[in-house]
Each structure stands twice: as C-alpha cells, then as structure tokens.
Tab-separated table of C-alpha atoms and ligand atoms in Angstrom:
chain	number	residue	atom	x	y	z
A	1	UNK	CA	23.155	-3.496	-4.907
A	2	UNK	CA	19.495	-4.359	-5.490
A	3	UNK	CA	18.259	-7.489	-3.742
A	4	UNK	CA	15.014	-9.466	-3.734
A	5	UNK	CA	14.379	-11.597	-0.619
A	6	UNK	CA	11.794	-14.362	-0.293
A	7	UNK	CA	10.375	-15.990	2.852
A	8	UNK	CA	8.147	-19.100	2.816
A	9	UNK	CA	9.185	-21.180	5.842
A	10	UNK	CA	5.803	-21.558	7.535
A	11	UNK	CA	2.438	-20.012	6.665
A	12	UNK	CA	3.411	-16.493	5.555
A	13	UNK	CA	4.531	-15.768	1.998
A	14	UNK	CA	6.871	-12.771	1.944
A	15	UNK	CA	8.935	-10.778	-0.552
A	16	UNK	CA	11.071	-7.698	0.094
A	17	UNK	CA	13.312	-5.475	-2.009
A	18	UNK	CA	16.422	-3.653	-0.765
A	19	UNK	CA	18.620	-1.189	-2.656
A	20	UNK	CA	22.017	-0.263	-1.232
A	21	UNK	CA	21.005	-1.492	2.211
A	22	UNK	CA	17.724	0.414	2.282
A	23	UNK	CA	14.407	-1.438	2.488
A	24	UNK	CA	12.160	-0.360	-0.411
A	25	UNK	CA	9.246	-2.775	0.020
A	26	UNK	CA	8.098	-5.582	2.309
A	27	UNK	CA	5.010	-7.553	1.281
A	28	UNK	CA	3.483	-10.435	3.256
A	29	UNK	CA	0.472	-12.624	2.477
A	30	UNK	CA	-0.889	-14.664	5.368
A	31	UNK	CA	-2.914	-17.875	5.029
A	32	UNK	CA	-6.395	-17.791	6.554
A	33	UNK	CA	-7.017	-21.417	5.495
A	34	UNK	CA	-5.393	-22.812	8.678
A	35	UNK	CA	-7.713	-21.116	11.203
A	36	UNK	CA	-10.481	-23.705	10.775
A	37	UNK	CA	-7.994	-26.474	11.691
A	38	UNK	CA	-6.608	-24.723	14.780
A	39	UNK	CA	-3.022	-24.886	13.510
A	40	UNK	CA	-0.880	-24.796	10.381
A	41	UNK	CA	-1.600	-27.703	8.003
A	42	UNK	CA	1.697	-28.271	6.104
A	43	UNK	CA	0.160	-29.517	2.844
A	44	UNK	CA	-2.246	-26.567	2.692
A	45	UNK	CA	0.605	-24.169	3.534
A	46	UNK	CA	2.738	-25.248	0.580
A	47	UNK	CA	-0.217	-25.049	-1.796
A	48	UNK	CA	-1.037	-21.536	-0.576
A	49	UNK	CA	2.617	-20.484	-1.050
A	50	UNK	CA	2.345	-21.689	-4.661
A	51	UNK	CA	-0.664	-19.421	-5.168
A	52	UNK	CA	0.702	-16.402	-3.282
A	53	UNK	CA	4.376	-16.277	-4.207
A	54	UNK	CA	4.264	-14.765	-7.697
A	55	UNK	CA	1.700	-12.058	-6.778
A	56	UNK	CA	3.671	-11.225	-3.611
A	57	UNK	CA	6.989	-10.936	-5.486
A	58	UNK	CA	5.332	-8.876	-8.226
A	59	UNK	CA	3.807	-6.542	-5.618
A	60	UNK	CA	7.151	-6.134	-3.806
A	61	UNK	CA	8.951	-5.227	-7.056
A	62	UNK	CA	6.164	-2.841	-8.083
A	63	UNK	CA	6.069	-1.100	-4.687
A	64	UNK	CA	9.853	-0.734	-4.795
A	65	UNK	CA	9.731	0.637	-8.357
A	66	UNK	CA	12.252	-2.018	-9.368
A	67	UNK	CA	12.221	-4.147	-12.528
A	68	UNK	CA	13.421	-7.727	-12.069
A	69	UNK	CA	16.194	-7.065	-14.621
A	70	UNK	CA	17.688	-4.584	-12.115
A	71	UNK	CA	18.163	-7.260	-9.428
A	72	UNK	CA	21.775	-8.010	-8.431
A	73	UNK	CA	20.973	-10.932	-6.089
A	74	UNK	CA	18.121	-13.142	-4.901
A	75	UNK	CA	17.874	-14.352	-1.281
A	76	UNK	CA	15.637	-17.012	0.212
A	77	UNK	CA	14.991	-18.756	3.531
A	78	UNK	CA	16.716	-22.153	3.589
A	79	UNK	CA	15.306	-23.341	6.944
A	80	UNK	CA	14.286	-24.179	9.561
A	81	UNK	CA	10.618	-24.599	8.655
A	82	UNK	CA	8.160	-26.874	6.890
A	83	UNK	CA	9.817	-28.725	4.008
A	84	UNK	CA	6.961	-28.280	1.540
A	85	UNK	CA	6.723	-24.553	2.329
A	86	UNK	CA	10.479	-24.032	2.101
A	87	UNK	CA	10.639	-25.881	-1.241
A	88	UNK	CA	8.234	-23.446	-2.899
A	89	UNK	CA	10.293	-20.340	-2.050
A	90	UNK	CA	13.611	-22.076	-2.559
A	91	UNK	CA	12.835	-23.395	-6.042
A	92	UNK	CA	11.377	-20.046	-7.089
A	93	UNK	CA	14.470	-18.156	-5.863
A	94	UNK	CA	16.880	-20.587	-7.498
A	95	UNK	CA	15.043	-20.399	-10.817
A	96	UNK	CA	14.909	-16.614	-10.749
A	97	UNK	CA	18.609	-16.301	-9.858
A	98	UNK	CA	19.489	-18.734	-12.662
A	99	UNK	CA	17.344	-16.930	-15.212
A	100	UNK	CA	18.708	-13.494	-14.259
A	101	UNK	CA	22.297	-14.836	-13.901
A	102	UNK	CA	22.659	-13.262	-10.455
A	103	UNK	CA	23.971	-14.802	-7.210
A	104	UNK	CA	21.716	-16.732	-4.820
A	105	UNK	CA	21.900	-16.309	-1.039
A	106	UNK	CA	20.290	-18.818	1.334
A	107	UNK	CA	19.353	-17.556	4.794
A	108	UNK	CA	18.750	-19.178	8.179
A	109	UNK	CA	15.254	-18.102	9.308
A	110	UNK	CA	16.220	-17.890	13.008
A	111	UNK	CA	19.263	-15.743	12.237
A	112	UNK	CA	17.019	-13.558	10.119
A	113	UNK	CA	14.665	-13.012	13.106
A	114	UNK	CA	17.677	-11.789	15.117
A	115	UNK	CA	19.009	-9.605	12.289
A	116	UNK	CA	15.604	-7.922	11.852
A	117	UNK	CA	17.041	-5.431	14.365
A	118	UNK	CA	19.286	-4.025	11.634
A	119	UNK	CA	16.566	-3.134	9.120
A	120	UNK	CA	15.912	0.241	10.747
A	121	UNK	CA	17.348	2.346	13.596
A	122	UNK	CA	17.717	2.093	16.541
A	123	UNK	CA	20.125	-0.787	15.932
A	124	UNK	CA	21.944	-2.632	18.726
A	125	UNK	CA	25.744	-2.791	18.665
A	126	UNK	CA	27.503	-6.177	18.790
A	127	UNK	CA	27.561	-8.112	21.057
A	128	UNK	CA	23.991	-8.248	22.369
A	129	UNK	CA	21.553	-10.741	23.862
A	130	UNK	CA	18.457	-11.636	21.839
A	131	UNK	CA	15.336	-13.447	23.030
A	132	UNK	CA	13.690	-14.928	19.923
A	133	UNK	CA	10.119	-15.969	20.678
A	134	UNK	CA	7.853	-17.252	17.924
A	135	UNK	CA	5.268	-19.920	17.258
A	136	UNK	CA	7.987	-22.466	16.561
A	137	UNK	CA	10.995	-21.318	18.618
A	138	UNK	CA	12.100	-19.897	21.939
A	139	UNK	CA	15.810	-19.110	21.996
A	140	UNK	CA	18.199	-17.000	24.029
A	141	UNK	CA	20.969	-16.045	21.623
A	142	UNK	CA	24.316	-14.346	22.202
A	143	UNK	CA	24.845	-12.322	19.030
A	144	UNK	CA	28.583	-11.619	18.632
A	145	UNK	CA	28.292	-10.430	15.046
A	146	UNK	CA	25.880	-10.773	12.132
A	147	UNK	CA	27.536	-14.064	11.248
A	148	UNK	CA	28.456	-15.342	14.728
A	149	UNK	CA	25.595	-16.337	17.053
A	150	UNK	CA	25.235	-18.904	19.803
A	151	UNK	CA	22.106	-20.323	21.435
A	152	UNK	CA	22.647	-20.384	25.217
A	153	UNK	CA	19.074	-21.321	26.170
A	154	UNK	CA	16.034	-22.734	24.398
A	155	UNK	CA	12.757	-24.523	24.967
A	156	UNK	CA	12.929	-28.249	25.544
A	157	UNK	CA	9.282	-28.714	24.430
A	158	UNK	CA	6.718	-26.103	23.342
A	159	UNK	CA	7.699	-22.665	22.048
A	160	UNK	CA	6.389	-19.559	23.837
A	161	UNK	CA	4.020	-18.770	20.947
A	162	UNK	CA	2.781	-22.348	21.060
A	163	UNK	CA	2.150	-21.961	24.808
A	164	UNK	CA	0.046	-18.876	24.095
A	165	UNK	CA	-1.816	-20.551	21.216
A	166	UNK	CA	-2.471	-23.868	22.998
A	167	UNK	CA	-3.697	-22.314	26.246
A	168	UNK	CA	-5.817	-19.857	24.247
A	169	UNK	CA	-7.370	-22.830	22.465
A	170	UNK	CA	-8.269	-24.376	25.851
A	171	UNK	CA	-10.090	-21.108	26.613
A	172	UNK	CA	-12.034	-21.452	23.353
A	173	UNK	CA	-10.172	-18.675	21.496
A	174	UNK	CA	-9.707	-19.177	17.761
A	175	UNK	CA	-6.290	-19.832	16.175
A	176	UNK	CA	-3.811	-18.252	16.495
A	177	UNK	CA	-4.951	-17.383	19.998
A	178	UNK	CA	-1.827	-15.513	21.186
A	179	UNK	CA	-2.898	-12.027	20.047
A	180	UNK	CA	-6.485	-12.568	21.305
A	181	UNK	CA	-5.281	-13.786	24.686
A	182	UNK	CA	-3.036	-10.707	24.906
A	183	UNK	CA	-5.974	-8.392	24.210
A	184	UNK	CA	-8.243	-10.038	26.797
A	185	UNK	CA	-5.400	-10.092	29.361
A	186	UNK	CA	-5.278	-6.295	29.380
A	187	UNK	CA	-8.441	-6.022	31.476
A	188	UNK	CA	-7.721	-9.043	33.699
A	189	UNK	CA	-5.969	-9.658	37.016
A	190	UNK	CA	-2.621	-11.398	36.389
A	191	UNK	CA	-2.372	-12.618	40.006
A	192	UNK	CA	-5.838	-14.165	40.193
A	193	UNK	CA	-4.766	-17.708	39.212
A	194	UNK	CA	-1.348	-19.260	39.733
A	195	UNK	CA	0.134	-21.603	37.097
A	196	UNK	CA	3.570	-23.254	37.072
A	197	UNK	CA	6.441	-21.341	35.524
A	198	UNK	CA	8.651	-22.995	32.938
A	199	UNK	CA	12.109	-21.572	33.700
A	200	UNK	CA	14.437	-24.540	34.190
A	201	UNK	CA	16.885	-24.251	37.094
A	202	UNK	CA	20.589	-24.495	36.432
A	203	UNK	CA	20.242	-23.517	32.775
A	204	UNK	CA	18.796	-20.840	30.526
A	205	UNK	CA	16.304	-23.331	29.064
A	206	UNK	CA	12.508	-23.183	29.040
A	207	UNK	CA	9.690	-25.715	29.293
A	208	UNK	CA	6.117	-24.722	28.511
A	209	UNK	CA	4.346	-28.067	28.206
A	210	UNK	CA	3.628	-28.189	31.966
A	211	UNK	CA	1.727	-24.911	31.783
A	212	UNK	CA	-0.585	-26.242	29.082
A	213	UNK	CA	-1.322	-29.407	31.105
A	214	UNK	CA	-1.843	-27.455	34.304
A	215	UNK	CA	-4.323	-25.080	32.618
A	216	UNK	CA	-6.126	-28.063	31.065
A	217	UNK	CA	-6.630	-29.858	34.422
A	218	UNK	CA	-7.520	-26.635	36.196
A	219	UNK	CA	-10.216	-25.776	33.620
A	220	UNK	CA	-11.568	-29.330	33.686
A	221	UNK	CA	-11.973	-29.195	37.448
A	222	UNK	CA	-13.517	-25.709	37.521
A	223	UNK	CA	-15.922	-26.209	34.604
A	224	UNK	CA	-17.166	-29.482	36.144
A	225	UNK	CA	-18.331	-27.405	39.121
A	226	UNK	CA	-19.418	-24.380	37.043
A	227	UNK	CA	-19.920	-24.760	33.262
A	228	UNK	CA	-19.670	-20.963	32.843
A	229	UNK	CA	-16.331	-20.729	34.664
A	230	UNK	CA	-14.297	-19.788	31.566
A	231	UNK	CA	-16.749	-17.166	30.321
A	232	UNK	CA	-17.079	-15.623	33.796
A	233	UNK	CA	-13.311	-15.443	34.364
A	234	UNK	CA	-11.920	-15.088	30.844
A	235	UNK	CA	-9.931	-11.879	31.303
A	236	UNK	CA	-8.377	-13.053	34.583
A	237	UNK	CA	-7.490	-16.427	33.049
A	238	UNK	CA	-5.819	-14.739	30.079
A	239	UNK	CA	-3.948	-12.284	32.303
A	240	UNK	CA	-2.746	-15.047	34.640
A	241	UNK	CA	-1.549	-17.272	31.773
A	242	UNK	CA	0.208	-14.352	30.090
A	243	UNK	CA	1.819	-13.362	33.388
A	244	UNK	CA	3.167	-16.902	33.803
A	245	UNK	CA	4.658	-17.101	30.291
A	246	UNK	CA	6.156	-13.610	30.482
A	247	UNK	CA	7.630	-14.210	33.961
A	248	UNK	CA	9.271	-17.396	32.684
A	249	UNK	CA	10.781	-15.632	29.676
A	250	UNK	CA	12.032	-12.680	31.692
A	251	UNK	CA	13.474	-14.814	34.486
A	252	UNK	CA	15.751	-16.671	32.039
A	253	UNK	CA	16.553	-13.508	30.119
A	254	UNK	CA	17.664	-11.782	33.322
A	255	UNK	CA	19.810	-14.774	34.325
A	256	UNK	CA	21.416	-14.860	30.882
A	257	UNK	CA	22.126	-11.124	30.934
A	258	UNK	CA	23.755	-11.487	34.349
A	259	UNK	CA	25.849	-14.490	33.293
A	260	UNK	CA	27.049	-12.979	30.013
A	261	UNK	CA	27.383	-9.403	31.264
A	262	UNK	CA	25.448	-8.219	28.208
A	263	UNK	CA	23.401	-5.073	28.779
A	264	UNK	CA	21.847	-4.666	25.336
A	265	UNK	CA	18.787	-6.864	25.231
A	266	UNK	CA	16.696	-7.487	22.116
A	267	UNK	CA	13.368	-9.191	21.400
A	268	UNK	CA	12.595	-10.947	18.118
A	269	UNK	CA	9.837	-13.164	16.689
A	270	UNK	CA	6.058	-12.851	16.650
A	271	UNK	CA	5.618	-13.078	20.433
A	272	UNK	CA	7.627	-9.827	20.712
A	273	UNK	CA	4.268	-8.234	19.889
A	274	UNK	CA	2.922	-9.348	23.271
A	275	UNK	CA	2.071	-6.310	25.388
A	276	UNK	CA	2.867	-8.060	28.680
A	277	UNK	CA	6.323	-9.068	27.432
A	278	UNK	CA	7.078	-5.571	26.138
A	279	UNK	CA	5.970	-3.912	29.373
A	280	UNK	CA	7.709	-6.505	31.540
A	281	UNK	CA	10.963	-6.122	29.653
A	282	UNK	CA	10.837	-2.322	29.838
A	283	UNK	CA	10.278	-2.543	33.609
A	284	UNK	CA	13.144	-5.026	34.016
A	285	UNK	CA	15.355	-2.800	31.875
A	286	UNK	CA	14.830	0.086	34.264
A	287	UNK	CA	15.944	-1.870	37.317
A	288	UNK	CA	18.748	-3.756	35.526
A	289	UNK	CA	19.977	-0.924	33.309
A	290	UNK	CA	19.442	-2.637	29.952
A	291	UNK	CA	19.160	-0.919	26.617
A	292	UNK	CA	16.112	-2.605	25.026
A	293	UNK	CA	15.583	-3.191	21.288
A	294	UNK	CA	12.261	-4.327	19.808
A	295	UNK	CA	11.786	-4.120	16.020
A	296	UNK	CA	8.611	-2.753	14.438
A	297	UNK	CA	5.875	-5.379	14.507
A	298	UNK	CA	6.041	-5.986	10.728
A	299	UNK	CA	9.652	-7.115	11.213
A	300	UNK	CA	8.877	-9.331	14.274
A	301	UNK	CA	6.417	-11.715	12.631
A	302	UNK	CA	7.593	-13.770	9.663
A	303	UNK	CA	8.590	-11.453	6.815
A	304	UNK	CA	11.053	-11.226	3.948
A	305	UNK	CA	12.683	-7.941	5.040
A	306	UNK	CA	14.537	-9.783	7.815
A	307	UNK	CA	15.655	-12.404	5.277
A	308	UNK	CA	16.954	-9.635	3.011
A	309	UNK	CA	18.767	-7.958	5.908
A	310	UNK	CA	20.497	-11.229	6.823
A	311	UNK	CA	21.359	-11.746	3.135
A	312	UNK	CA	22.978	-8.300	2.937
A	313	UNK	CA	25.400	-9.286	5.723
A	314	UNK	CA	26.119	-12.551	3.873
A	315	UNK	CA	26.591	-10.699	0.555
A	316	UNK	CA	29.166	-8.433	2.200
A	317	UNK	CA	30.963	-11.522	3.555
A	318	UNK	CA	30.845	-13.270	0.153
A	319	UNK	CA	28.698	-16.094	1.526
A	320	UNK	CA	26.787	-17.172	-1.613
A	321	UNK	CA	24.861	-20.392	-2.263
A	322	UNK	CA	25.116	-22.651	-5.288
A	323	UNK	CA	22.366	-23.949	-7.574
A	324	UNK	CA	22.833	-27.300	-5.803
A	325	UNK	CA	21.518	-25.859	-2.547
A	326	UNK	CA	18.381	-27.399	-1.051
A	327	UNK	CA	16.079	-26.429	1.823
A	328	UNK	CA	16.847	-27.773	5.309
A	329	UNK	CA	13.755	-28.046	7.572
A	330	UNK	CA	15.989	-28.594	10.620
A	331	UNK	CA	18.690	-26.057	9.865
A	332	UNK	CA	20.576	-25.139	13.069
A	333	UNK	CA	21.461	-21.604	14.117
B	1	KG4	O1	7.248	-15.274	14.355
B	1	KG4	P1	5.843	-15.651	14.045
B	1	KG4	O2	5.029	-14.717	13.207
B	1	KG4	O3	5.780	-17.023	13.288
B	1	KG4	C1	6.574	-18.089	13.585
B	1	KG4	O4	6.147	-18.892	14.441
B	1	KG4	O5	7.681	-18.187	12.985
B	1	KG4	O6	5.121	-15.924	15.432
B	1	KG4	C2	3.779	-16.315	15.508
B	1	KG4	C3	3.448	-16.583	16.955
B	1	KG4	C4	2.096	-17.240	17.141
B	1	KG4	O7	2.242	-18.287	18.080
B	1	KG4	C5	1.238	-16.112	17.699
B	1	KG4	O8	0.185	-16.535	18.503
B	1	KG4	C6	2.257	-15.356	18.508
B	1	KG4	O9	3.426	-15.351	17.701
B	1	KG4	N1	1.828	-13.990	18.797
B	1	KG4	C7	1.510	-13.546	20.029
B	1	KG4	C8	1.116	-12.200	19.881
B	1	KG4	N2	1.211	-11.859	18.568
B	1	KG4	C9	1.656	-12.972	17.909
B	1	KG4	N3	1.531	-14.175	21.212
B	1	KG4	C10	1.162	-13.466	22.284
B	1	KG4	N4	0.764	-12.174	22.242
B	1	KG4	C11	0.725	-11.497	21.067
B	1	KG4	N5	0.350	-10.221	21.030
B	2	ZN	ZN1	9.615	-17.117	12.291
C-alpha cells in the first residue's frame, strides 16, 4: 500500500510517502514570512501553502522514488488548525484522490502528533500516557489504541509553546523564541528567579497565562531600575522561565501517571525538542520507573509523516473520508 500524506494545518507545508508501512520520504517547508510579525499571520500562511504545496509533494514523491500513479491512497490533515491553511492541503488532497481514483483519508492533527511514536522504533505499547506540547496545544492524553484516545488534562489558556514564545518575546528574542530561549537557558541558573507555576490543583490541567504576566511585570520593574537588566541576566532569566514551564508540565504528568497507573510515558509536539523537558522527564523516569518515548525531532514538529502514520491505522480500520469532507479548524481529539 503506497500512501501520500499532506500536512498544512499551521505554518509548515509537509508531504510524506509511505509504502507498506515504511516511511520513504518526509519533506517539510517552513514559512520565514511570519518572523517579522512575531507570530503566524493566517492569511500569509495560506498563501505560502499555495506556493509550497506542489513543490513539497513533488519532492516527497521524487525522494521516495514513487510516481503518483502508484499511489493507493491520499491522506490529509482535517484539523484542528487555521482554516485557510487547512483548506489548501485539503482541497489539494481531495482533488488528487479524485483524479487518481484512490481513497481519501482525513486525519486529526493532534492524534497524528501522538501517533508519530509509531513511525520508527522504539514504539510504545498500548495503553500509554502522552504529553503533547506544541505552539497551539498542551494535552495529557491516555492512548488506549491508535483509534481510542482521551484527553485527561489540557491548558485552559496558553499552550506550553506559546508560553515559551511569549516570554521569549518579552526578553527581546525573535519569533519563534522557544528554541532560542532553550539554548540560552543552558548556561543560566534555573533557580535564580522564581515565577509562578501553572499546574492547576485538583486536575491535570495547565495555565500558562499567569507566567507571561508575571514575567512582564517583573521585567518592567527591574528594567525601570536598570535598563540593562535583561541583557545582564539573559541566561538566568531564560533558565528560570524554562525551569518553571518544565516543572509545571512534569508535575501534571507525574500526577496523571500516578492516577492512571500508566508507566509508559511519551512526549509529542514541537516543545518535545526542549532540552530542559527532555532532561527533566528522563530524571523523573528514573525515580518513578517510567519507560520514556520521544520521537526524532523531525517527527515532533509539524510534519506529514505523522499524518501518514495516523492514516495507516485508519486505512487498516477502513476509516475513509468522502469527497464531501471539509476541514474542521476546531476538530476535537
Ligand atoms: O508542534 P510545533 O512544531 O507546531 C505547532 O504548534 O503545531 O511546535 C512549535 C512550538 C513553538 O512554540 C516553538 O517555540 C516550540 O514548539 N519549540 C520549543 C523548542 N523547539 C520548538 N520550545 C522550547 N524549546 C525548544 N527547544
Ligand atoms: Zn502541531
């Protein structure tokens, strides 16, 4: 079974090709246009998808050594995401499936992040607990099977990636600031400054908007007294902010693992690249006895390989979409 998968939910245009369950190619084109605005501009994102999609699909087929006539199915992200971005991939996939007379599969982007763990070994066994942390989502998910997942905790405001990006912006780091903040944090003291954690009591939910406000007021106060405060303390600020976000994530993850009895713990989404989160989870795993799963970085950030992997599970279950299908920006897990 040869499958082409397409991802266009936010600001990355992706295409991947699988044959008989094996990933043959995974191509992603990012969109530099948003950096100057300090965040993703939806209208610009959909226009960039229009420009990137055909070259990305062509490159994925070429790298896989597959002609489009050999495709047995086409898969695409249905949501959640930006409507204009989703429409570009969705319409392309529908048209291609129609022209080739092959089935269409529509995939939930958040399920695809979770199922990225099955692209390559080591793969977790069902059931497992997954912490999905990206620029748009923060979810604790009990994964009973490829088709049966339940959110047991999530953010009530900002996502973890958003918390990284927004605090990084307050420090003057360019968008997306998460990776830059991570890099600077490595030489800083994580206990130098104390910010409020966002783990909500009595639930597995998160709240990160208080952190952003607290950092904003703190920096305002300190820079009024010393205009060079940020520059003089940048590494310590980054390390302390990262420590706060990671502690929040791990506190809820640990609670959820205790409550569910699950001992296989997985990370998904772009924030899984964060060095503090990776190290913190490995340390927690040693004391708690977890088996930890973190996909390769190319499968953590938005990509089409995870969409293809999710589609393979749906193909096996006979879960196909019709030509009447449309994107759903608020699609639930
Ligand atoms: O999953 P992703 O590629 O896109 C979606 O949001 O769906 O995640 C992107 C997010 C951004 O907020 C980015 O700043 C964050 O992941 N991120 C990081 C790191 N690498 C990416 N945040 C902290 N540390 C990192 N190393
Ligand atoms: Zn994503």
